[in-house]
Amino acid sequence: MSEQGLLIEHAQVKYGRKVVIADASLPALRPGTLTALIGPNGAGKSTLLRGLAGLEPMTGAVTLHGQPLAPMSVAQRARQVTYMPQHLPPGLGLSVIESVMAALRVAGNGGDCLEQAYGALQRIGIAALADHMLNALSGGQRQLVSLAQLIARKPRVMLLDEPTSALDLSYQLRVMDCVRQMVGQHQLIAVIVLHDISLAARFADHIAVLREGAVVAFGAAEQVLTAQLFAEVYGVRARVERCSRQTLQVVVDSPV
Ligand SMILES: Nc1ncnc2c1ncn2[C@@H]1O[C@H](COP(=O)(O)OP(=O)(O)OP(=O)(O)O)[C@@H](O)[C@H]1O
Ligand SMILES: [Mg+2]
């Protein structure tokens, strides 16, 4: 029987001769799970996601439901794996709704594109922006539209690089709730880079920690997020405590 889920074994990604991801392996990421990828600036989080999205050459064994990703054509891979970059490209001269419909067509989705596109905007809570031009949006609005383009496609794998970095508190929660629901309803596999560790602890099934291109921890938040990890990986003294609602909160006190 083929392995279910996204399996990353001995992955390596380099830019020219510079090896950024050296030998990264993770336990299989199962359908219906959300994994937060955390780690310091420059650790290689974006590079790993770019490798998985097929935007940088990646060696090693990376399979989705037993199928190797490497030999897939760009179009084939794009149907299965969607990727939201950390730095979004400048908006084209399209309206928001047109851009989501275009994303659906690129992914080869049939059916009523307008209805699907509008549904995605509603899900994210930005239906009011449908007729706005992409190049006249704020940074946070642009991020929300990018996410709508992704969720409309209902991929098998969603790779999101800091999708909440420009969002206000309300939209941070809304977006994470929406991704969480999509993951459960459609049995997606989501890998999300986050710097907000409390958000990661609250929404992720697993946390993967990357340092200098290597996976140094993987597991449930309460196992992975320890004072020792924060000291070793981030160089800070931190307390991991439960708030009155029992969710984990990280309080950073000082540099080590
Ligand atoms: N196009 C590139 N060419 C050469 N080196 C690169 C390139 N992009 C990134 N790097 C290097 O690869 C390393 C990892 O970068 P990456 O962007 O993956 O880090 P990150 O974990 O996403 O960091 P951040 O939290 O700041 O986004 C860094 O040392 C960076 O300088
Ligand atoms: Mg990055």
XYZ file of N, CA and C and ligand atoms in Angstrom:
800
model
N 0.846 -1.206 0.000
C 0.000 0.000 0.000
C 0.879 1.252 0.000
N 0.472 2.251 -0.791
C 1.316 3.441 -0.861
C 1.168 4.265 0.422
N 2.223 4.957 0.730
C 2.258 5.795 1.925
C 1.277 6.958 1.759
N 0.379 7.147 2.733
C -0.554 8.259 2.644
C 0.074 9.524 3.197
N -0.142 10.613 2.496
C 0.335 11.887 3.003
C 1.563 12.381 2.268
N 2.116 13.455 2.827
C 3.304 14.078 2.234
C 4.511 13.602 3.027
N 5.414 12.934 2.327
C 6.581 12.374 3.001
C 7.842 13.055 2.473
N 8.581 13.630 3.396
C 9.809 14.345 3.029
C 10.974 13.609 3.666
N 11.841 13.039 2.822
C 12.984 12.288 3.350
C 14.270 12.772 2.707
N 15.208 13.141 3.548
C 16.546 13.556 3.101
C 16.487 14.654 2.040
N 15.616 15.621 2.264
C 15.486 16.698 1.275
C 16.689 17.626 1.343
N 17.131 18.042 0.165
C 18.218 19.018 0.100
C 17.835 20.096 -0.923
N 18.053 21.347 -0.542
C 17.828 22.457 -1.474
C 19.033 23.361 -1.385
N 19.575 23.761 -2.535
C 20.694 24.696 -2.508
C 20.493 25.798 -3.530
N 21.122 26.917 -3.247
C 21.161 28.023 -4.209
C 22.582 28.034 -4.752
N 22.756 27.662 -5.993
C 24.117 27.535 -6.513
C 24.841 26.474 -5.708
N 25.969 26.856 -5.110
C 26.702 25.862 -4.305
C 26.327 25.917 -2.837
N 25.536 26.926 -2.472
C 25.201 27.109 -1.052
C 24.050 26.180 -0.649
N 24.379 25.201 0.198
C 23.341 24.269 0.663
C 22.555 24.949 1.780
N 21.270 25.114 1.587
C 20.441 25.772 2.617
C 19.668 24.726 3.423
N 19.037 23.793 2.730
C 18.389 22.664 3.424
C 19.303 21.465 3.199
N 19.846 20.959 4.297
C 20.920 19.976 4.145
C 20.378 18.548 4.006
N 19.550 18.130 4.914
C 19.123 16.729 4.930
C 17.855 16.667 5.784
N 16.801 17.291 5.259
C 15.591 17.442 6.086
C 14.654 16.265 5.883
N 14.229 15.663 6.978
C 13.226 14.594 6.928
C 12.151 14.905 7.960
N 10.932 14.547 7.622
C 9.821 14.728 8.563
C 8.979 13.460 8.563
N 8.346 13.140 9.679
C 7.368 12.048 9.641
C 6.283 12.405 8.617
N 5.595 11.417 8.071
C 4.577 11.685 7.048
C 3.549 12.693 7.559
N 3.270 13.704 6.732
C 2.241 14.684 7.086
C 0.928 14.173 6.490
N -0.005 13.835 7.355
C -1.222 13.137 6.927
C -2.292 14.104 6.430
N -3.169 13.617 5.532
C -4.322 14.432 5.128
C -5.133 14.817 6.370
N -5.616 16.052 6.380
C -6.416 16.520 7.515
C -5.572 17.078 8.650
N -4.282 17.308 8.378
C -3.437 17.876 9.439
C -2.789 19.188 8.999
N -2.548 20.009 10.002
C -1.918 21.312 9.784
C -0.589 21.319 10.550
N 0.472 21.564 9.833
C 1.801 21.605 10.455
C 2.340 23.028 10.389
N 2.749 23.560 11.518
C 3.366 24.890 11.530
C 4.873 24.704 11.435
N 5.482 25.463 10.533
C 6.937 25.417 10.371
C 7.484 26.699 10.997
N 8.268 26.534 12.055
C 8.795 27.711 12.745
C 10.326 27.634 12.763
N 10.938 28.734 13.126
C 12.392 28.780 13.204
C 12.886 30.194 12.971
N 14.138 30.456 13.326
C 14.661 31.818 13.224
C 14.741 32.325 11.785
N 14.923 33.638 11.643
C 15.144 34.223 10.317
C 16.335 33.545 9.660
N 16.177 33.219 8.394
C 17.283 32.624 7.641
C 17.458 31.137 7.870
N 16.560 30.502 8.632
C 16.703 29.066 8.943
C 16.470 28.188 7.710
N 15.711 28.721 6.720
C 15.453 27.932 5.514
C 13.988 27.557 5.348
N 13.101 28.197 6.105
C 11.671 27.856 6.035
C 11.113 28.126 4.631
N 11.375 29.324 4.125
C 10.858 29.660 2.788
C 11.502 28.773 1.734
N 12.779 28.486 1.919
C 13.493 27.653 0.950
C 12.884 26.250 0.899
N 12.559 25.705 2.062
C 11.946 24.373 2.100
C 10.589 24.386 1.385
N 9.790 25.425 1.660
C 8.487 25.516 0.994
C 8.648 25.686 -0.513
N 9.613 26.504 -0.915
C 9.839 26.713 -2.356
C 10.265 25.407 -3.029
N 11.064 24.629 -2.323
C 11.469 23.321 -2.848
C 10.254 22.406 -3.010
N 9.399 22.386 -1.990
C 8.202 21.532 -2.051
C 7.249 21.985 -3.159
N 7.222 23.313 -3.399
C 6.332 23.842 -4.440
C 6.913 23.642 -5.833
N 8.167 23.191 -5.906
C 8.789 22.954 -7.212
C 9.430 24.199 -7.796
N 9.640 25.214 -6.954
C 10.221 26.459 -7.456
C 11.742 26.486 -7.322
N 12.293 25.602 -6.521
C 13.751 25.415 -6.426
C 13.988 23.920 -6.586
N 15.088 23.544 -7.243
C 15.360 22.107 -7.362
C 15.595 21.492 -5.984
N 14.965 20.358 -5.758
C 15.053 19.697 -4.457
C 15.450 18.245 -4.699
N 16.455 17.779 -3.992
C 16.799 16.360 -4.109
C 16.332 15.650 -2.840
N 16.420 14.339 -2.862
C 15.876 13.542 -1.749
C 14.594 12.894 -2.220
N 13.876 12.288 -1.279
C 12.640 11.604 -1.646
C 11.468 12.373 -1.071
N 10.701 12.992 -1.955
C 9.505 13.713 -1.506
C 8.322 13.120 -2.262
N 7.407 12.524 -1.532
C 6.275 11.860 -2.187
C 4.956 12.335 -1.594
N 3.952 12.388 -2.457
C 2.591 12.707 -2.019
C 1.730 11.487 -2.309
N 1.196 10.878 -1.277
C 0.431 9.631 -1.407
C 1.202 8.603 -2.232
N 2.480 8.516 -1.972
C 3.325 7.513 -2.623
C 3.882 7.929 -3.976
N 3.406 9.061 -4.518
C 3.887 9.508 -5.837
C 5.011 10.515 -5.662
N 6.171 10.279 -6.280
C 7.242 11.279 -6.170
C 6.818 12.599 -6.819
N 7.140 13.719 -6.161
C 6.745 15.023 -6.707
C 7.680 15.467 -7.828
N 8.967 15.083 -7.716
C 9.976 15.633 -8.628
C 9.645 15.414 -10.111
N 9.213 14.213 -10.524
C 8.987 14.037 -11.962
C 7.715 14.693 -12.494
N 6.880 15.232 -11.585
C 5.615 15.819 -12.069
C 5.893 17.093 -12.863
N 5.066 17.337 -13.882
C 5.181 18.593 -14.626
C 4.704 19.731 -13.710
N 5.044 20.949 -14.102
C 4.628 22.110 -13.303
C 3.102 22.122 -13.160
N 2.408 21.832 -14.263
C 0.937 21.866 -14.236
C 0.380 20.765 -13.325
N 0.976 19.578 -13.435
C 0.524 18.461 -12.598
C 0.704 18.792 -11.124
N 1.901 19.306 -10.808
C 2.205 19.602 -9.413
C 1.301 20.724 -8.905
N 1.043 21.715 -9.782
C 0.224 22.857 -9.357
C -1.208 22.436 -9.036
N -1.669 21.349 -9.645
C -3.017 20.883 -9.320
C -3.084 20.281 -7.924
N -1.964 19.763 -7.468
C -1.954 19.079 -6.162
C -1.476 19.985 -5.029
N -0.496 20.827 -5.382
C 0.199 21.595 -4.344
C 0.046 23.085 -4.646
N -0.512 23.850 -3.699
C -0.548 25.301 -3.902
C 0.403 25.958 -2.921
N 0.905 27.095 -3.304
C 1.954 27.759 -2.531
C 1.670 29.245 -2.477
N 1.739 29.791 -1.284
C 1.593 31.240 -1.131
C 2.929 31.795 -0.660
N 3.577 32.613 -1.485
C 4.915 33.084 -1.123
C 4.892 34.102 0.012
N 6.052 34.254 0.656
C 6.191 35.236 1.736
C 6.060 36.656 1.169
N 6.683 36.864 0.018
C 6.628 38.189 -0.610
C 5.759 38.064 -1.853
N 4.596 38.696 -1.793
C 3.654 38.519 -2.885
C 4.082 39.344 -4.090
N 3.860 38.816 -5.292
C 4.188 39.597 -6.489
C 3.262 40.806 -6.578
N 3.691 41.856 -7.284
C 2.819 43.032 -7.374
C 1.514 42.662 -8.075
N 0.431 43.284 -7.644
C -0.876 42.972 -8.221
C -0.942 43.361 -9.685
N -1.562 42.511 -10.487
C -1.732 42.816 -11.903
C -2.943 43.724 -12.067
N -3.198 44.125 -13.296
C -4.362 44.979 -13.553
C -5.647 44.178 -13.630
N -5.907 43.394 -12.591
C -7.131 42.583 -12.542
C -7.921 42.971 -11.311
N -9.218 42.715 -11.357
C -9.993 42.895 -10.128
C -9.768 41.665 -9.255
N -10.148 41.802 -7.992
C -9.965 40.703 -7.039
C -10.677 39.442 -7.529
N -11.933 39.577 -7.918
C -12.704 38.386 -8.324
C -12.103 37.771 -9.597
N -11.642 38.640 -10.526
C -11.008 38.111 -11.754
C -9.752 37.326 -11.416
N -9.008 37.830 -10.426
C -7.743 37.158 -10.081
C -8.019 35.778 -9.475
N -9.086 35.649 -8.704
C -9.394 34.336 -8.111
C -9.905 33.392 -9.214
N -10.684 33.935 -10.145
C -11.159 33.101 -11.265
C -9.980 32.655 -12.134
N -9.019 33.561 -12.329
C -7.836 33.205 -13.130
C -7.060 32.080 -12.434
N -6.945 32.153 -11.118
C -6.228 31.100 -10.360
C -6.936 29.762 -10.529
N -8.265 29.793 -10.543
C -9.037 28.553 -10.728
C -8.795 27.966 -12.110
N -8.761 28.842 -13.130
C -8.589 28.340 -14.501
C -7.195 27.767 -14.692
N -6.173 28.455 -14.117
C -4.796 27.962 -14.234
C -4.705 26.552 -13.654
N -5.441 26.323 -12.569
C -5.386 25.005 -11.917
C -6.280 23.995 -12.618
N -6.950 24.434 -13.710
C -7.764 23.505 -14.496
C -9.074 23.146 -13.825
N -9.538 24.005 -12.905
C -10.823 23.698 -12.256
C -11.963 23.931 -13.233
N -12.853 22.955 -13.318
C -14.015 23.139 -14.177
C -15.125 23.792 -13.380
N -16.323 23.737 -13.899
C -17.480 24.229 -13.157
C -17.601 25.739 -13.216
N -18.433 26.248 -12.349
C -18.722 27.677 -12.365
C -17.653 28.432 -11.582
N -16.711 28.991 -12.336
C -15.576 29.682 -11.700
C -16.037 30.869 -10.870
N -17.035 31.609 -11.392
C -17.469 32.821 -10.686
C -18.019 32.445 -9.308
N -18.841 31.422 -9.280
C -19.446 31.008 -8.009
C -18.373 30.523 -7.028
N -17.446 29.715 -7.545
C -16.374 29.194 -6.681
C -15.493 30.332 -6.159
N -15.203 31.278 -7.055
C -14.334 32.393 -6.665
C -15.020 33.250 -5.601
N -16.284 33.512 -5.815
C -17.021 34.343 -4.868
C -17.129 33.631 -3.511
N -17.335 32.316 -3.571
C -17.408 31.512 -2.338
C -16.114 31.622 -1.537
N -14.974 31.608 -2.234
C -13.679 31.714 -1.540
C -13.533 33.085 -0.883
N -13.974 34.129 -1.577
C -13.890 35.480 -0.991
C -14.777 35.567 0.253
N -15.950 34.955 0.163
C -16.857 34.979 1.324
C -16.251 34.236 2.502
N -15.615 33.138 2.209
C -15.022 32.314 3.261
C -13.968 33.072 4.034
N -13.190 33.863 3.290
C -12.130 34.639 3.944
C -12.697 35.933 4.546
N -13.905 36.301 4.123
C -14.521 37.517 4.669
C -14.161 38.768 3.900
N -13.895 38.628 2.589
C -13.525 39.803 1.803
C -14.382 39.943 0.539
N -15.626 39.468 0.624
C -16.505 39.568 -0.557
C -16.676 41.029 -0.981
N -16.589 41.949 -0.018
C -16.766 43.369 -0.339
C -15.643 43.893 -1.238
N -14.541 43.154 -1.309
C -13.410 43.614 -2.142
C -13.491 43.087 -3.575
N -14.533 42.308 -3.900
C -14.573 41.565 -5.181
C -14.233 42.430 -6.395
N -14.749 43.648 -6.435
C -14.542 44.474 -7.632
C -13.381 45.448 -7.498
N -12.656 45.375 -6.381
C -11.497 46.257 -6.235
C -10.365 45.764 -7.129
N -9.505 46.700 -7.537
C -8.355 46.299 -8.354
C -7.240 45.799 -7.434
N -6.578 44.712 -7.881
C -5.494 44.124 -7.076
C -4.408 45.140 -6.739
N -4.070 45.971 -7.737
C -2.942 46.887 -7.505
C -3.320 48.104 -6.668
N -4.561 48.116 -6.158
C -4.946 49.230 -5.281
C -5.315 48.720 -3.887
N -4.810 47.538 -3.530
C -5.140 46.974 -2.211
C -4.029 47.267 -1.209
N -4.384 47.208 0.070
C -3.359 47.324 1.119
C -2.595 45.999 1.195
N -1.477 45.988 1.913
C -0.670 44.770 2.037
C -1.461 43.607 2.632
N -2.229 43.887 3.661
C -3.013 42.836 4.313
C -4.134 42.330 3.404
N -4.793 43.268 2.715
C -5.864 42.861 1.783
C -5.289 41.987 0.675
N -4.105 42.343 0.216
C -3.436 41.574 -0.844
C -3.170 40.135 -0.361
N -2.757 40.029 0.909
C -2.483 38.710 1.494
C -3.783 37.888 1.560
N -4.870 38.547 1.922
C -6.152 37.839 2.026
C -6.619 37.352 0.656
N -6.408 38.177 -0.378
C -6.809 37.770 -1.735
C -5.956 36.586 -2.196
N -4.680 36.638 -1.883
C -3.792 35.540 -2.261
C -4.270 34.227 -1.633
N -4.690 34.333 -0.397
C -5.190 33.146 0.290
C -6.499 32.657 -0.340
N -7.363 33.605 -0.742
C -8.615 33.223 -1.413
C -8.300 32.481 -2.713
N -7.269 32.957 -3.434
C -6.890 32.291 -4.694
C -6.492 30.838 -4.424
N -5.822 30.634 -3.301
C -5.373 29.277 -2.958
C -6.516 28.383 -2.515
N -7.335 28.879 -1.607
C -8.370 27.984 -1.055
C -9.432 27.671 -2.100
N -9.643 28.591 -3.047
C -10.623 28.334 -4.107
C -10.256 27.071 -4.871
N -8.953 26.802 -4.957
C -8.486 25.671 -5.762
C -8.587 24.345 -5.031
N -8.886 24.363 -3.756
C -9.002 23.132 -2.952
C -7.910 22.119 -3.307
N -6.667 22.504 -3.080
C -5.566 21.613 -3.429
C -5.474 20.472 -2.419
N -4.599 19.515 -2.688
C -4.353 18.473 -1.682
C -3.378 18.970 -0.635
N -2.452 19.825 -1.078
C -1.429 20.338 -0.168
C -1.407 21.863 -0.270
N -1.407 22.518 0.864
C -1.330 23.984 0.915
C -0.051 24.377 1.619
N 0.781 25.131 0.945
C 2.025 25.605 1.560
C 1.889 27.110 1.714
N 1.852 27.592 2.934
C 1.615 29.025 3.157
C 2.798 29.621 3.913
N 3.429 30.610 3.285
C 4.618 31.208 3.904
C 4.234 32.513 4.600
N 4.132 32.474 5.889
C 3.750 33.619 6.728
C 2.471 34.299 6.222
N 1.373 33.513 6.138
C 0.154 34.061 5.540
C -0.530 35.125 6.389
N -0.115 35.242 7.656
C -0.809 36.205 8.531
C 0.080 37.408 8.887
N 1.248 37.503 8.235
C 2.229 38.506 8.681
C 1.733 39.937 8.555
N 0.822 40.197 7.611
C 0.351 41.582 7.431
C -1.071 41.769 7.934
N -1.598 40.780 8.655
C -3.020 40.830 9.007
C -3.280 41.373 10.408
N -4.413 42.064 10.548
C -4.792 42.537 11.879
C -5.266 41.341 12.720
N -5.502 41.573 13.992
C -5.806 40.469 14.913
C -7.037 39.681 14.478
N -8.047 40.397 14.004
C -9.286 39.732 13.643
C -9.078 38.825 12.426
N -8.389 39.350 11.403
C -8.170 38.532 10.203
C -7.175 37.399 10.457
N -6.230 37.596 11.387
C -5.326 36.476 11.718
C -6.136 35.262 12.161
N -7.084 35.529 13.060
C -7.910 34.427 13.566
C -8.811 33.863 12.488
N -9.396 34.787 11.708
C -10.325 34.361 10.667
C -9.616 33.459 9.654
N -8.420 33.876 9.249
C -7.667 33.108 8.254
C -7.258 31.747 8.822
N -6.770 31.730 10.048
C -6.343 30.453 10.623
C -7.546 29.524 10.830
N -8.682 30.096 11.253
C -9.908 29.293 11.390
C -10.314 28.700 10.049
N -10.241 29.548 9.016
C -10.652 29.126 7.680
C -9.740 28.005 7.170
N -8.432 28.159 7.342
C -7.497 27.124 6.885
C -7.751 25.833 7.662
N -7.929 25.975 8.963
C -8.191 24.816 9.820
C -9.430 24.044 9.337
N -10.492 24.802 9.035
C -11.735 24.169 8.554
C -11.535 23.478 7.220
N -10.824 24.163 6.307
C -10.567 23.574 4.976
C -9.787 22.275 5.121
N -8.806 22.295 6.009
C -7.958 21.125 6.219
C -8.809 19.941 6.672
N -9.739 20.203 7.599
C -10.587 19.135 8.109
C -11.610 18.664 7.082
N -12.300 19.640 6.466
C -13.390 19.296 5.532
C -12.896 18.559 4.295
N -11.792 19.047 3.737
C -11.321 18.480 2.466
C -10.110 17.578 2.644
N -9.755 17.301 3.894
C -8.604 16.422 4.178
C -7.342 16.903 3.465
N -7.093 18.198 3.574
C -5.885 18.778 2.984
C -4.707 18.554 3.920
N -3.534 18.724 3.347
C -2.313 18.751 4.158
C -1.826 20.199 4.103
N -1.723 20.849 5.255
C -1.270 22.245 5.248
C 0.055 22.359 5.983
N 0.979 23.095 5.373
C 2.244 23.436 6.033
C 2.316 24.957 6.029
N 2.408 25.536 7.213
C 2.298 26.986 7.332
C 3.480 27.542 8.110
N 4.219 28.433 7.480
C 5.309 29.104 8.191
C 4.708 30.212 9.043
N 5.061 30.219 10.313
C 4.550 31.247 11.222
C 5.673 31.710 12.140
N 5.714 33.002 12.422
C 6.624 33.472 13.479
C 5.875 33.626 14.800
N 4.542 33.700 14.706
C 3.742 33.846 15.922
C 3.548 32.446 16.527
N 4.351 32.151 17.554
C 4.384 30.779 18.081
C 3.073 30.443 18.801
N 2.466 31.453 19.432
C 1.198 31.171 20.125
C 0.118 30.800 19.114
N 0.125 31.480 17.961
C -0.831 31.148 16.891
C -0.554 29.727 16.385
N 0.715 29.404 16.230
C 1.093 28.056 15.782
C 0.603 27.017 16.790
N 0.825 27.277 18.080
C 0.441 26.316 19.123
C -1.070 26.107 19.139
N -1.790 27.185 18.870
C -3.249 27.103 18.958
C -3.860 26.347 17.780
N -3.294 26.515 16.589
C -3.966 25.981 15.396
C -3.314 24.739 14.798
N -2.050 24.476 15.125
C -1.364 23.389 14.408
C -1.496 22.062 15.147
N -1.554 20.980 14.372
C -1.494 19.641 14.970
C -0.062 19.321 15.360
N 0.870 19.778 14.503
C 2.285 19.511 14.749
C 3.075 20.787 14.519
N 4.174 20.869 15.235
C 5.099 21.978 14.995
C 6.416 21.383 14.551
N 6.929 21.885 13.433
C 8.257 21.475 12.961
C 9.177 22.673 13.149
N 10.327 22.432 13.744
C 11.256 23.532 14.013
C 12.491 23.364 13.130
N 12.787 24.434 12.401
C 13.936 24.410 11.501
C 15.016 25.341 12.052
N 16.245 24.844 12.089
C 17.369 25.709 12.457
C 18.524 25.404 11.520
N 19.056 26.452 10.901
C 20.177 26.311 9.964
C 19.945 25.157 8.991
N 18.756 25.107 8.439
C 18.457 24.147 7.376
C 18.188 22.734 7.837
N 18.132 22.507 9.156
C 17.886 21.149 9.656
C 16.630 21.153 10.522
N 15.896 20.039 10.465
C 14.719 19.901 11.335
C 15.231 19.475 12.706
N 15.034 20.330 13.716
C 15.555 19.995 15.045
C 14.470 19.517 16.003
N 13.211 19.683 15.639
C 12.130 19.156 16.490
C 10.873 19.024 15.658
N 10.052 18.050 16.018
C 8.756 17.851 15.346
C 7.824 17.175 16.345
N 6.621 17.687 16.464
C 5.667 17.026 17.356
C 4.560 17.977 17.769
N 3.773 17.535 18.738
C 2.696 18.380 19.254
C 3.305 19.570 19.990
N 2.554 20.682 20.012
C 3.078 21.924 20.585
C 3.612 21.723 22.003
N 2.863 20.988 22.840
C 3.297 20.885 24.249
C 4.584 20.074 24.400
N 4.865 19.227 23.389
C 6.135 18.493 23.460
C 7.295 19.342 22.945
N 7.004 20.083 21.870
C 8.093 20.770 21.158
C 8.467 22.099 21.822
N 7.454 22.845 22.275
C 7.712 24.206 22.759
C 8.150 24.173 24.225
N 9.444 24.164 24.418
C 9.982 24.138 25.782
C 10.955 25.299 25.945
N 11.210 25.653 27.192
C 12.170 26.737 27.464
C 13.523 26.401 26.843
N 13.871 25.119 26.894
C 15.169 24.708 26.338
C 15.231 24.950 24.829
N 14.125 24.653 24.130
C 14.096 24.882 22.683
C 14.272 26.363 22.372
N 13.565 27.223 23.121
C 13.674 28.660 22.834
C 15.088 29.160 23.085
N 15.738 28.605 24.129
C 17.120 29.014 24.423
C 18.052 28.546 23.300
N 17.907 27.297 22.890
C 18.834 26.733 21.906
C 18.601 27.268 20.500
N 17.329 27.384 20.118
C 17.034 27.720 18.719
C 16.925 29.234 18.497
N 16.327 29.936 19.455
C 16.127 31.377 19.269
C 17.069 32.221 20.136
N 17.758 31.589 21.063
C 18.656 32.345 21.926
C 17.939 33.264 22.891
N 16.736 32.858 23.319
C 15.997 33.693 24.276
C 15.531 32.860 25.474
N 15.422 33.568 26.612
C 14.771 32.942 27.766
C 13.281 33.141 27.597
N 12.543 32.041 27.596
C 11.098 32.161 27.383
C 10.360 31.237 28.338
N 9.131 31.647 28.657
C 8.254 30.796 29.465
C 7.119 30.317 28.581
N 6.784 29.052 28.695
C 5.649 28.511 27.957
C 4.587 28.216 29.004
N 3.488 28.957 28.926
C 2.472 28.838 29.975
C 1.097 28.660 29.362
N 0.191 28.092 30.157
C -1.188 27.968 29.676
C -1.989 29.157 30.182
N -2.784 29.740 29.264
C -3.617 30.865 29.683
C -4.881 30.316 30.351
N -5.781 31.227 30.750
C -6.968 30.780 31.484
C -7.849 29.862 30.631
N -7.654 29.897 29.311
C -8.417 28.975 28.435
C -7.585 27.766 28.039
N -6.471 27.608 28.709
C -5.626 26.413 28.539
C -4.834 26.372 27.238
N -4.861 27.452 26.411
C -4.002 27.408 25.225
C -2.601 27.856 25.619
N -1.617 27.319 24.894
C -0.223 27.635 25.228
C 0.111 29.058 24.804
N 0.799 29.760 25.667
C 1.266 31.106 25.345
C 2.767 31.136 25.595
N 3.475 31.840 24.752
C 4.920 31.942 24.928
C 5.253 33.377 25.341
N 5.936 33.515 26.459
C 6.337 34.841 26.926
C 7.870 34.884 26.885
N 8.368 35.826 26.116
C 9.834 35.928 25.977
C 10.328 36.977 26.966
N 11.292 36.579 27.819
C 11.751 37.483 28.873
C 13.009 38.253 28.514
N 13.986 37.562 27.935
C 15.267 38.242 27.683
C 16.118 37.388 26.758
N 17.187 37.977 26.217
C 18.133 37.127 25.477
C 18.822 36.187 26.466
N 19.295 35.063 25.982
C 19.983 34.109 26.887
C 21.288 34.724 27.364
N 17.783 33.276 -3.857
C 18.712 33.017 -2.935
N 20.019 32.882 -3.272
C 20.966 32.605 -2.342
N 20.713 32.440 -1.040
C 19.439 32.558 -0.640
C 18.376 32.865 -1.554
N 17.224 32.916 -0.860
C 17.536 32.675 0.425
N 18.863 32.463 0.561
C 19.562 32.147 1.805
O 19.052 30.922 2.296
C 18.944 30.970 3.718
C 17.521 30.631 4.122
O 16.661 31.634 3.621
P 15.073 31.518 3.778
O 14.482 32.651 3.027
O 14.667 30.147 3.406
O 14.924 31.699 5.356
P 13.594 31.796 6.250
O 13.699 30.736 7.291
O 12.404 31.786 5.386
O 13.775 33.207 6.952
P 12.687 34.365 7.321
O 12.063 33.960 8.629
O 13.527 35.581 7.483
O 11.704 34.473 6.195
C 19.406 32.358 4.153
O 20.737 32.264 4.577
C 19.302 33.173 2.894
O 20.276 34.179 2.875
Mg 10.954 33.122 4.923
